[in-house]
GROMACS .gro file of C-alpha atoms in nm:
model
  117
    1MET     CA    1   7.726  -7.621  -1.441
    2GLY     CA    2   8.042  -7.516  -1.254
    3GLY     CA    3   7.844  -7.341  -0.979
    4SER     CA    4   7.611  -7.637  -0.936
    5LEU     CA    5   7.908  -7.879  -0.912
    6ALA     CA    6   8.081  -7.645  -0.658
    7LEU     CA    7   7.776  -7.637  -0.437
    8ALA     CA    8   7.727  -8.014  -0.465
    9LEU     CA    9   8.102  -8.086  -0.379
   10ARG     CA   10   8.139  -7.849  -0.088
   11PRO     CA   11   8.011  -8.088   0.180
   12HIS     CA   12   8.220  -8.372   0.052
   13VAL     CA   13   8.568  -8.222  -0.002
   14LYS     CA   14   8.814  -8.031   0.208
   15LYS     CA   15   8.805  -7.713  -0.001
   16VAL     CA   16   8.646  -7.584  -0.322
   17ILE     CA   17   8.831  -7.311  -0.506
   18ALA     CA   18   8.640  -7.152  -0.789
   19VAL     CA   19   8.786  -6.952  -1.076
   20GLU     CA   20   8.554  -6.691  -1.235
   21LEU     CA   21   8.694  -6.427  -1.458
   22ASN     CA   22   8.378  -6.210  -1.458
   23PRO     CA   23   8.373  -5.978  -1.149
   24ASP     CA   24   7.997  -5.967  -1.138
   25ALA     CA   25   7.963  -6.347  -1.152
   26ARG     CA   26   8.237  -6.369  -0.878
   27ARG     CA   27   8.029  -6.142  -0.666
   28VAL     CA   28   7.722  -6.358  -0.712
   29ALA     CA   29   7.922  -6.677  -0.636
   30LEU     CA   30   8.056  -6.520  -0.318
   31GLU     CA   31   7.714  -6.403  -0.204
   32ARG     CA   32   7.581  -6.748  -0.257
   33GLU     CA   33   7.880  -6.913  -0.088
   34MET     CA   34   7.943  -7.142  -0.378
   35ALA     CA   35   8.299  -7.207  -0.292
   36ASP     CA   36   8.543  -7.169   0.001
   37GLU     CA   37   8.747  -6.933  -0.217
   38ILE     CA   38   8.670  -6.759  -0.544
   39THR     CA   39   8.940  -6.607  -0.758
   40GLY     CA   40   8.980  -6.442  -1.095
   41ASP     CA   41   9.334  -6.597  -1.135
   42LEU     CA   42   9.325  -6.939  -1.296
   43ARG     CA   43   9.679  -7.036  -1.206
   44ARG     CA   44   9.614  -6.943  -0.844
   45GLY     CA   45   9.294  -7.141  -0.848
   46ILE     CA   46   9.461  -7.462  -0.976
   47ALA     CA   47   9.785  -7.432  -0.780
   48VAL     CA   48   9.690  -7.691  -0.510
   49ALA     CA   49   9.396  -7.868  -0.670
   50ASP     CA   50   9.363  -8.250  -0.654
   51LEU     CA   51   9.083  -8.220  -0.911
   52ILE     CA   52   9.026  -7.951  -1.174
   53ILE     CA   53   8.674  -7.929  -1.325
   54LEU     CA   54   8.668  -7.728  -1.651
   55ALA     CA   55   8.323  -7.570  -1.675
   56THR     CA   56   8.375  -7.319  -1.948
   57PRO     CA   57   8.292  -7.302  -2.322
   58VAL     CA   58   8.465  -7.571  -2.528
   59GLY     CA   59   8.712  -7.330  -2.692
   60ALA     CA   60   8.831  -7.218  -2.346
   61ILE     CA   61   8.859  -7.580  -2.222
   62LEU     CA   62   9.085  -7.661  -2.510
   63LYS     CA   63   9.311  -7.368  -2.441
   64ILE     CA   64   9.333  -7.458  -2.073
   65ILE     CA   65   9.411  -7.821  -2.148
   66GLU     CA   66   9.689  -7.709  -2.374
   67GLN     CA   67   9.844  -7.493  -2.095
   68LEU     CA   68   9.784  -7.718  -1.789
   69PRO     CA   69  10.106  -7.918  -1.822
   70ARG     CA   70  10.303  -7.593  -1.793
   71TRP     CA   71  10.088  -7.442  -1.524
   72ARG     CA   72  10.053  -7.756  -1.316
   73PRO     CA   73  10.347  -7.989  -1.405
   74GLU     CA   74  10.278  -8.234  -1.123
   75GLY     CA   75   9.935  -8.309  -1.267
   76CYS     CA   76   9.600  -8.394  -1.100
   77TYR     CA   77   9.263  -8.531  -1.184
   78LEU     CA   78   9.091  -8.340  -1.466
   79LEU     CA   79   8.725  -8.341  -1.560
   80ASP     CA   80   8.525  -8.125  -1.806
   81VAL     CA   81   8.156  -8.050  -1.852
   82GLY     CA   82   8.194  -7.914  -2.195
   83SER     CA   83   7.898  -7.942  -2.439
   84THR     CA   84   8.083  -8.155  -2.699
   85LYS     CA   85   8.351  -8.424  -2.643
   86GLY     CA   86   8.543  -8.502  -2.969
   87HIS     CA   87   8.803  -8.225  -2.943
   88ILE     CA   88   8.812  -8.228  -2.568
   89CYS     CA   89   8.883  -8.592  -2.540
   90ALA     CA   90   9.139  -8.576  -2.819
   91ALA     CA   91   9.318  -8.302  -2.634
   92MET     CA   92   9.297  -8.490  -2.307
   93GLU     CA   93   9.462  -8.800  -2.463
   94THR     CA   94   9.773  -8.593  -2.542
   95MET     CA   95   9.821  -8.490  -2.176
   96PRO     CA   96  10.114  -8.622  -1.983
   97VAL     CA   97  10.053  -8.926  -1.770
   98GLN     CA   98  10.046  -8.736  -1.444
   99PHE     CA   99   9.702  -8.610  -1.549
  100ALA     CA  100   9.413  -8.837  -1.494
  101ALA     CA  101   9.177  -8.686  -1.750
  102ILE     CA  102   8.813  -8.780  -1.781
  103GLY     CA  103   8.576  -8.643  -2.041
  104GLY     CA  104   8.247  -8.545  -1.866
  105HIS     CA  105   7.898  -8.596  -1.992
  106PRO     CA  106   7.824  -8.369  -2.296
  107MET     CA  107   7.458  -8.309  -2.210
  108CYS     CA  108   7.478  -8.100  -1.898
  109GLY     CA  109   7.391  -7.738  -1.836
  110LYS     CA  110   7.152  -7.524  -2.030
  111GLU     CA  111   7.149  -7.219  -2.250
  112SER     CA  112   7.185  -6.987  -1.951
  113SER     CA  113   7.519  -6.946  -1.786
  114GLY     CA  114   7.654  -6.797  -1.470
  115PRO     CA  115   7.625  -6.859  -1.097
  116GLU     CA  116   7.275  -6.708  -1.070
  117PHE     CA  117   7.144  -7.003  -1.272
   0.00000   0.00000   0.00000
């Protein structure tokens, strides 16, 4: 879902920075020009973001939400595309006011993951 969103957003925003920890997936994303910049460093990827879209498994989304106020104290818009919403929305409700957090639709994506899909 993250790769599809990146491709859809590119013509409409100043810059898309993607964060991908898997080096093989990063290579595919670069080959397909899915973002203006692709990094394996989450903190670097969110450093100047106006909008952060969390497109990872739910457990990882929850860990990132917990850390975002420390990593990005000035806040930003935050959206997720996680498969379930209860825990994610509860975590988003605890975020500082400088984060405008929006729980995304829980029925996106499919059983396959990675930029090649």
